[in-house]
GROMACS .gro file of N, CA and C in nm:
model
  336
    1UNK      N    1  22.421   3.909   8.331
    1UNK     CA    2  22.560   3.932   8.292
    1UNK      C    3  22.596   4.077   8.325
    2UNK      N    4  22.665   4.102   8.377
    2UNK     CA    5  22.723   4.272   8.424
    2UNK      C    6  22.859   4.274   8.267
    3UNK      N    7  22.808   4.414   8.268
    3UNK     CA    8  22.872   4.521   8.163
    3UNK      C    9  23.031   4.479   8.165
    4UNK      N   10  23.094   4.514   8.269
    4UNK     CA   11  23.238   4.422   8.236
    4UNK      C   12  23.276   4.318   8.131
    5UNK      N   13  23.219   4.201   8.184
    5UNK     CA   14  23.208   4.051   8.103
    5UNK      C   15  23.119   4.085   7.996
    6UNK      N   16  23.049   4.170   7.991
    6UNK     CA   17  22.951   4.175   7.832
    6UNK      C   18  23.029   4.251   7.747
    7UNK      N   19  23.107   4.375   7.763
    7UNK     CA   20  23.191   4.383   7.694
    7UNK      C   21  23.307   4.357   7.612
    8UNK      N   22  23.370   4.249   7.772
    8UNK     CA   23  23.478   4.121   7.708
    8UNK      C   24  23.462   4.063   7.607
    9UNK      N   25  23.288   4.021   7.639
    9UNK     CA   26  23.260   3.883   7.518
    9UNK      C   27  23.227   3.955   7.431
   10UNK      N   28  23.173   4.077   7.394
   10UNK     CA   29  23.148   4.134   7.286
   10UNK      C   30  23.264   4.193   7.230
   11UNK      N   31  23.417   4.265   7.284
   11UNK     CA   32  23.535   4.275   7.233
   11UNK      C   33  23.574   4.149   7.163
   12UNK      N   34  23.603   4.110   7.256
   12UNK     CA   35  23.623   3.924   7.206
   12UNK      C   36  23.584   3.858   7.051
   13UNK      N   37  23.464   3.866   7.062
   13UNK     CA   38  23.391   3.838   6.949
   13UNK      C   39  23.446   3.899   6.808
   14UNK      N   40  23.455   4.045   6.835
   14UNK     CA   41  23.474   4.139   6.733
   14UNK      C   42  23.576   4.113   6.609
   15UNK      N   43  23.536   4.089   6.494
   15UNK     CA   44  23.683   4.100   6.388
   15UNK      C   45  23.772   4.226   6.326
   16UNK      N   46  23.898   4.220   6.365
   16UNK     CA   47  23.934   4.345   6.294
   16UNK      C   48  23.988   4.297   6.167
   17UNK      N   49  24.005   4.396   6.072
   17UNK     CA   50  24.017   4.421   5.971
   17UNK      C   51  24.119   4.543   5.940
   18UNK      N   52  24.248   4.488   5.862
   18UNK     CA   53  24.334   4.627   5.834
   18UNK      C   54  24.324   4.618   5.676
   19UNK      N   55  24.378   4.773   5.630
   19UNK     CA   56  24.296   4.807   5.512
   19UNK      C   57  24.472   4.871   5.426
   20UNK      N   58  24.533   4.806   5.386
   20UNK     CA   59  24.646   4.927   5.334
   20UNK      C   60  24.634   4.967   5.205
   21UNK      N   61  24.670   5.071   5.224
   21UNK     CA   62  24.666   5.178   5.100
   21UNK      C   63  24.776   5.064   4.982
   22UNK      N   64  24.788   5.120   4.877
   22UNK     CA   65  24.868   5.108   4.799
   22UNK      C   66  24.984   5.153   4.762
   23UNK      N   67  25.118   5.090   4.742
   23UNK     CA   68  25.227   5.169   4.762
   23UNK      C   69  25.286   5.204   4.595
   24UNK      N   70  25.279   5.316   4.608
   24UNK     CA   71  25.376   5.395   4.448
   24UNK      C   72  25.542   5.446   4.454
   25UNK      N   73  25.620   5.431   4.364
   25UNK     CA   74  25.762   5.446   4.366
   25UNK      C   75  25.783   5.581   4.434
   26UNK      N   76  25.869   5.590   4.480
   26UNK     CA   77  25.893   5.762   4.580
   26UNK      C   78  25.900   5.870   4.462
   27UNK      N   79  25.925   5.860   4.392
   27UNK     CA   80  25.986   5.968   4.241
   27UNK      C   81  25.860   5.979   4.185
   28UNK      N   82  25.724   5.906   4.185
   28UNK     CA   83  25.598   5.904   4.166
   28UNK      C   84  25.461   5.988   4.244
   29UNK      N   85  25.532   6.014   4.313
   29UNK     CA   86  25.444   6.042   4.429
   29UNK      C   87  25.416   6.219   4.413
   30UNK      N   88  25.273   6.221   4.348
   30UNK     CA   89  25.244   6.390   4.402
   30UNK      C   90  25.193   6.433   4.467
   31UNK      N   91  25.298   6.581   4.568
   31UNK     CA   92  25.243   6.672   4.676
   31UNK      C   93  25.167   6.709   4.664
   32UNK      N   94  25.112   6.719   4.765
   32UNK     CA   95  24.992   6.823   4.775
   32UNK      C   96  24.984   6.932   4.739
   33UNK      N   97  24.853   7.044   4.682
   33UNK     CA   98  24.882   7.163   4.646
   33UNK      C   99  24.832   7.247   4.783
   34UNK      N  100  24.948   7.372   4.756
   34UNK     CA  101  24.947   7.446   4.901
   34UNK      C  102  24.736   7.524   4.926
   35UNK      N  103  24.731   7.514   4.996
   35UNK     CA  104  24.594   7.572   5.017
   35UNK      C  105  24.631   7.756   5.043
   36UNK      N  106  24.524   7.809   4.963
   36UNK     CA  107  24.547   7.918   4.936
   36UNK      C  108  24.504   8.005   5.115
   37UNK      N  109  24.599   8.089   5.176
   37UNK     CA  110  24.615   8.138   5.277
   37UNK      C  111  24.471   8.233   5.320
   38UNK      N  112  24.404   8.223   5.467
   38UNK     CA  113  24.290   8.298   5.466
   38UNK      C  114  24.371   8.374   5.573
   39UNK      N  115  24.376   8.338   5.698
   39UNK     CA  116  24.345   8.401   5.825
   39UNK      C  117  24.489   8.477   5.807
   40UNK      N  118  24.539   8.601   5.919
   40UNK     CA  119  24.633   8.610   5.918
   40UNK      C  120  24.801   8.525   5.939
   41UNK      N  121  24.784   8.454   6.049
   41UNK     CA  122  24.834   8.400   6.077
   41UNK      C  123  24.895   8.287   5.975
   42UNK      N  124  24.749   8.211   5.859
   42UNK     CA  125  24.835   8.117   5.749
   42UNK      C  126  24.922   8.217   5.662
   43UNK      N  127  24.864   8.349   5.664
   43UNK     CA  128  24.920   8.437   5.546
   43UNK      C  129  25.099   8.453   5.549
   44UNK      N  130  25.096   8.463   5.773
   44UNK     CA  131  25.204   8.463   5.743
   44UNK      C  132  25.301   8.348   5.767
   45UNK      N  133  25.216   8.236   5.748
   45UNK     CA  134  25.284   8.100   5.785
   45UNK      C  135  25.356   8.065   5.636
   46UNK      N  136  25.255   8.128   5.528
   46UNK     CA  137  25.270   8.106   5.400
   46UNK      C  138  25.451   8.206   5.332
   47UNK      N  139  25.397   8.328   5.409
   47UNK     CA  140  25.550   8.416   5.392
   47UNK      C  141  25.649   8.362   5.468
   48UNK      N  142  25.662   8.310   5.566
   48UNK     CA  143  25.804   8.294   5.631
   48UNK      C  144  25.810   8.094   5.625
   49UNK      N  145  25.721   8.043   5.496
   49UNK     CA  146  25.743   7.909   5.549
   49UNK      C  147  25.883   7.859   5.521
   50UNK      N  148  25.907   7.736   5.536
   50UNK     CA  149  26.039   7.674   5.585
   50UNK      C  150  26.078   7.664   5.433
   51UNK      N  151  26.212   7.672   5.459
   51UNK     CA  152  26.311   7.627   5.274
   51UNK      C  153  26.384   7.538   5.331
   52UNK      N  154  26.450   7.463   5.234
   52UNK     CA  155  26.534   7.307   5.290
   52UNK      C  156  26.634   7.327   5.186
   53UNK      N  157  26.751   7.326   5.288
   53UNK     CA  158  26.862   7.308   5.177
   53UNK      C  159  26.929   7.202   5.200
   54UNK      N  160  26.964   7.122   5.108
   54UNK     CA  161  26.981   7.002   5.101
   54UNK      C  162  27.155   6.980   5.043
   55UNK      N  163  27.217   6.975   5.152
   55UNK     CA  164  27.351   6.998   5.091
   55UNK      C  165  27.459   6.849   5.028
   56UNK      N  166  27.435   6.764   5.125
   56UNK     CA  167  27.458   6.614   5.100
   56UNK      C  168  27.308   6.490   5.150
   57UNK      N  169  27.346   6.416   5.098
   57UNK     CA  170  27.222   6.300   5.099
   57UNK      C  171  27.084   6.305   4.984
   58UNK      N  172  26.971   6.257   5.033
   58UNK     CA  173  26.922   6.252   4.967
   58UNK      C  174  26.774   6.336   5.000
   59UNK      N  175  26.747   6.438   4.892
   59UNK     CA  176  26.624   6.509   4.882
   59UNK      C  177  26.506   6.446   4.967
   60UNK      N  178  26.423   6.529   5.045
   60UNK     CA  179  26.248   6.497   5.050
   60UNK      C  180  26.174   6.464   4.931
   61UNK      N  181  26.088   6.364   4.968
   61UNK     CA  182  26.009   6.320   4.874
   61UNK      C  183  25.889   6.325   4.963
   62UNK      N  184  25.767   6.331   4.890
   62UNK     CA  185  25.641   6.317   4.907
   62UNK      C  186  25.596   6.180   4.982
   63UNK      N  187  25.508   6.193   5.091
   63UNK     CA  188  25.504   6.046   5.139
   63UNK      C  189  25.378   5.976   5.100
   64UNK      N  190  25.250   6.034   5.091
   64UNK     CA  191  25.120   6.042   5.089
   64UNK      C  192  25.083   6.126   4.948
   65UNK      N  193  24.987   6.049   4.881
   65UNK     CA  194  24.943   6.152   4.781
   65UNK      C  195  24.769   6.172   4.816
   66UNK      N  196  24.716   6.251   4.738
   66UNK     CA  197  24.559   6.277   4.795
   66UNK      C  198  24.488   6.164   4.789
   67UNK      N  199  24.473   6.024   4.687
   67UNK     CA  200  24.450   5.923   4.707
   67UNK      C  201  24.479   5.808   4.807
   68UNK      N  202  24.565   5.870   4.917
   68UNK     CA  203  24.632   5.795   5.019
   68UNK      C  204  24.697   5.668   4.979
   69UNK      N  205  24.745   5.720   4.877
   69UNK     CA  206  24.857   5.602   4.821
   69UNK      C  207  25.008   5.604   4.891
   70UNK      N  208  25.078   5.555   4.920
   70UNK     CA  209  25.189   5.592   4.998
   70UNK      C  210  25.315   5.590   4.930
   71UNK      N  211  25.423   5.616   4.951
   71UNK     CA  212  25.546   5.561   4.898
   71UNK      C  213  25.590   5.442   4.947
   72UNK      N  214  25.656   5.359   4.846
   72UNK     CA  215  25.760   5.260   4.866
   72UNK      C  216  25.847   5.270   4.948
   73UNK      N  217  25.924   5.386   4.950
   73UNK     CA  218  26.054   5.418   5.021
   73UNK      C  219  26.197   5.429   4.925
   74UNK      N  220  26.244   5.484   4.988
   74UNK     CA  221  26.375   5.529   4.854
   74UNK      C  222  26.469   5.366   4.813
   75UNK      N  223  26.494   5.350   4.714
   75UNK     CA  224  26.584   5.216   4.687
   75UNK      C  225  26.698   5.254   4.737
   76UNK      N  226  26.765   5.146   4.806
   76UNK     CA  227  26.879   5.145   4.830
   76UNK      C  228  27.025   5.176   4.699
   77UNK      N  229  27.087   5.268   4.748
   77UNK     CA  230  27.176   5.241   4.615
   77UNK      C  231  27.334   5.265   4.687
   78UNK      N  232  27.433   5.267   4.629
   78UNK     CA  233  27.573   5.288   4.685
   78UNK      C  234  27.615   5.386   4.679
   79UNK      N  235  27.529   5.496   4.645
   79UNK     CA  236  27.564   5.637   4.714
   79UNK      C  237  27.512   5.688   4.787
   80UNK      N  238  27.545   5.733   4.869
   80UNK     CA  239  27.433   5.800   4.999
   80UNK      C  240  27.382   5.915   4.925
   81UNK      N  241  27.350   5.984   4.799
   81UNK     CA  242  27.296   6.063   4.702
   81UNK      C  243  27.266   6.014   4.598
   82UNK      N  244  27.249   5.864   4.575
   82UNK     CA  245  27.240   5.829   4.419
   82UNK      C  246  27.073   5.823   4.420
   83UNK      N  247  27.071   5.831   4.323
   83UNK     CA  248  26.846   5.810   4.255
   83UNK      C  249  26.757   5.885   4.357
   84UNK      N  250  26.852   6.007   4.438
   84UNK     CA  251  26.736   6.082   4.499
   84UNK      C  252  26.735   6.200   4.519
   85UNK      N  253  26.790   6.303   4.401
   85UNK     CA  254  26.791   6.420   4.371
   85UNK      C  255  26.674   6.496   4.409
   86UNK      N  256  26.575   6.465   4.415
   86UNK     CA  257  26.436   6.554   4.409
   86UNK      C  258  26.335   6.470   4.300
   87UNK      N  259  26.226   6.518   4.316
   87UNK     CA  260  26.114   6.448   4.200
   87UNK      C  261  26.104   6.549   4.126
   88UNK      N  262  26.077   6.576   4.051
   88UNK     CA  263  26.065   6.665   3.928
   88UNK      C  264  25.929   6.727   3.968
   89UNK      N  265  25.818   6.614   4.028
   89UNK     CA  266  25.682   6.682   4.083
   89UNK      C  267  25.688   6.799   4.177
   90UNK      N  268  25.792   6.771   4.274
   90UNK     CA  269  25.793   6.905   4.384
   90UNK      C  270  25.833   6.823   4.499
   91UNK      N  271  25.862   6.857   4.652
   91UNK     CA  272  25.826   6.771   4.769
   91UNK      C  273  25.780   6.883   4.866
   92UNK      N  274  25.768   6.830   4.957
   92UNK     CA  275  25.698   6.941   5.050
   92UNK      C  276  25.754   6.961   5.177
   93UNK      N  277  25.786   7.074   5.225
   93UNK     CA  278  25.870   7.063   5.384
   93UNK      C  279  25.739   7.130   5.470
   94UNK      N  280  25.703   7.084   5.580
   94UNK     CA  281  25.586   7.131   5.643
   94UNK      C  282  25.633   7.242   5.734
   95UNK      N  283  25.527   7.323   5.763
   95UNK     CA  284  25.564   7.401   5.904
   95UNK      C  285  25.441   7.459   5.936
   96UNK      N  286  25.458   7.489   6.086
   96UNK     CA  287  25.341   7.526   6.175
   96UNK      C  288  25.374   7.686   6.201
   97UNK      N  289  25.239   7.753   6.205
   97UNK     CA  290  25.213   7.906   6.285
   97UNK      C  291  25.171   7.909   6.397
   98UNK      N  292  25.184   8.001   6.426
   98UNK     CA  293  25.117   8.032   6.557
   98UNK      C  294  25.114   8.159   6.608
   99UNK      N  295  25.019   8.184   6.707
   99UNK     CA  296  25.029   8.368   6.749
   99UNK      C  297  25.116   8.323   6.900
  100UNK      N  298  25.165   8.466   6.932
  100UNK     CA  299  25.211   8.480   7.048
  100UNK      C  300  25.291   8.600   7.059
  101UNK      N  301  25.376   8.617   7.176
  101UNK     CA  302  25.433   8.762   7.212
  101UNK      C  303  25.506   8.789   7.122
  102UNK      N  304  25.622   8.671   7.055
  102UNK     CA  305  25.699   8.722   6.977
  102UNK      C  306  25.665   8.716   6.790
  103UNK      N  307  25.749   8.805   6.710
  103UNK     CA  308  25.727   8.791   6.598
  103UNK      C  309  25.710   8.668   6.493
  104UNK      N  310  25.650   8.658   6.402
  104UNK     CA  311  25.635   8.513   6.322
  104UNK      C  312  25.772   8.528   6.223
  105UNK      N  313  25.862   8.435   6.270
  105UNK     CA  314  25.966   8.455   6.176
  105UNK      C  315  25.975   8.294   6.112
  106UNK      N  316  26.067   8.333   6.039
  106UNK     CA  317  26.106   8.180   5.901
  106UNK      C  318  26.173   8.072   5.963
  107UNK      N  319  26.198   7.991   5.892
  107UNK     CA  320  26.271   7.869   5.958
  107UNK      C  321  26.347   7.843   5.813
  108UNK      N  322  26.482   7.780   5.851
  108UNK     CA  323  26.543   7.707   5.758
  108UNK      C  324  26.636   7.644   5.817
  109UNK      N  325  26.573   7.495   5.691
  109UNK     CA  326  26.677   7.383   5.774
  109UNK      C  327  26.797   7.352   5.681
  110UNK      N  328  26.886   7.318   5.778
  110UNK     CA  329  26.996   7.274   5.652
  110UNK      C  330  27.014   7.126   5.689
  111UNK      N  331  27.055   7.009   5.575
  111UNK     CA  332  27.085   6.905   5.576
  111UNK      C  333  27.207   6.827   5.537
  112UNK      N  334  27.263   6.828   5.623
  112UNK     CA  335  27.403   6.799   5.603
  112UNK      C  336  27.483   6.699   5.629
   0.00000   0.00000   0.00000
């Protein structure tokens, strides 16, 4: 038998298996805690990280908690702002560093 066809029949053969996490209400869900800054670069990823201002709609929520539990997803409601003010836990807006020629400056997003 050549490697081609032995692989077929052994792909072939194979069972997969999917595994899903468990899903918790979005307003349930706790962020992660920030990891305390080493190198320069997190130090200053940590000073200029991103702020979110959230002017209409509905707040970030947490998607993933450390148990890899996930969120539900926000309920539908008849306000495009109703039941999603923020979680009382926190949410998290991500952002990346990096070195290069120019200075490490902030980011802010607005949502509007």
């Amino acid at each position: 038998m050549n490697l081609p066809a032995f692989l077929l029949a052994d792909i072939g053969g194979a069972s997969f298996t999917s595994i899903e996490a468990s899903k918790i209400d979005h307003d349930k869900e706790q962020p992660f805690a920030q990891l305390a800054p080493v190198t320069a670069t997190e130090k200053a990823a940590v000073r200029f990280k991103p702020s979110l201002e959230v002017v209409k709609g509905c707040h970030p929520y947490s998607a993933v908690n450390a148990a890899g539990e996930t969120s539900a997803g926000l309920k539908g409601t008849d306000k495009p702002d109703g039941k999603c003010k923020g979680s009382i836990l926190g949410s998290q807006v991500y952002g990346r560093a990096g070195r290069g020629s120019e200075a490490v400056t902030g980011t802010r997003c607005r949502v509007a």
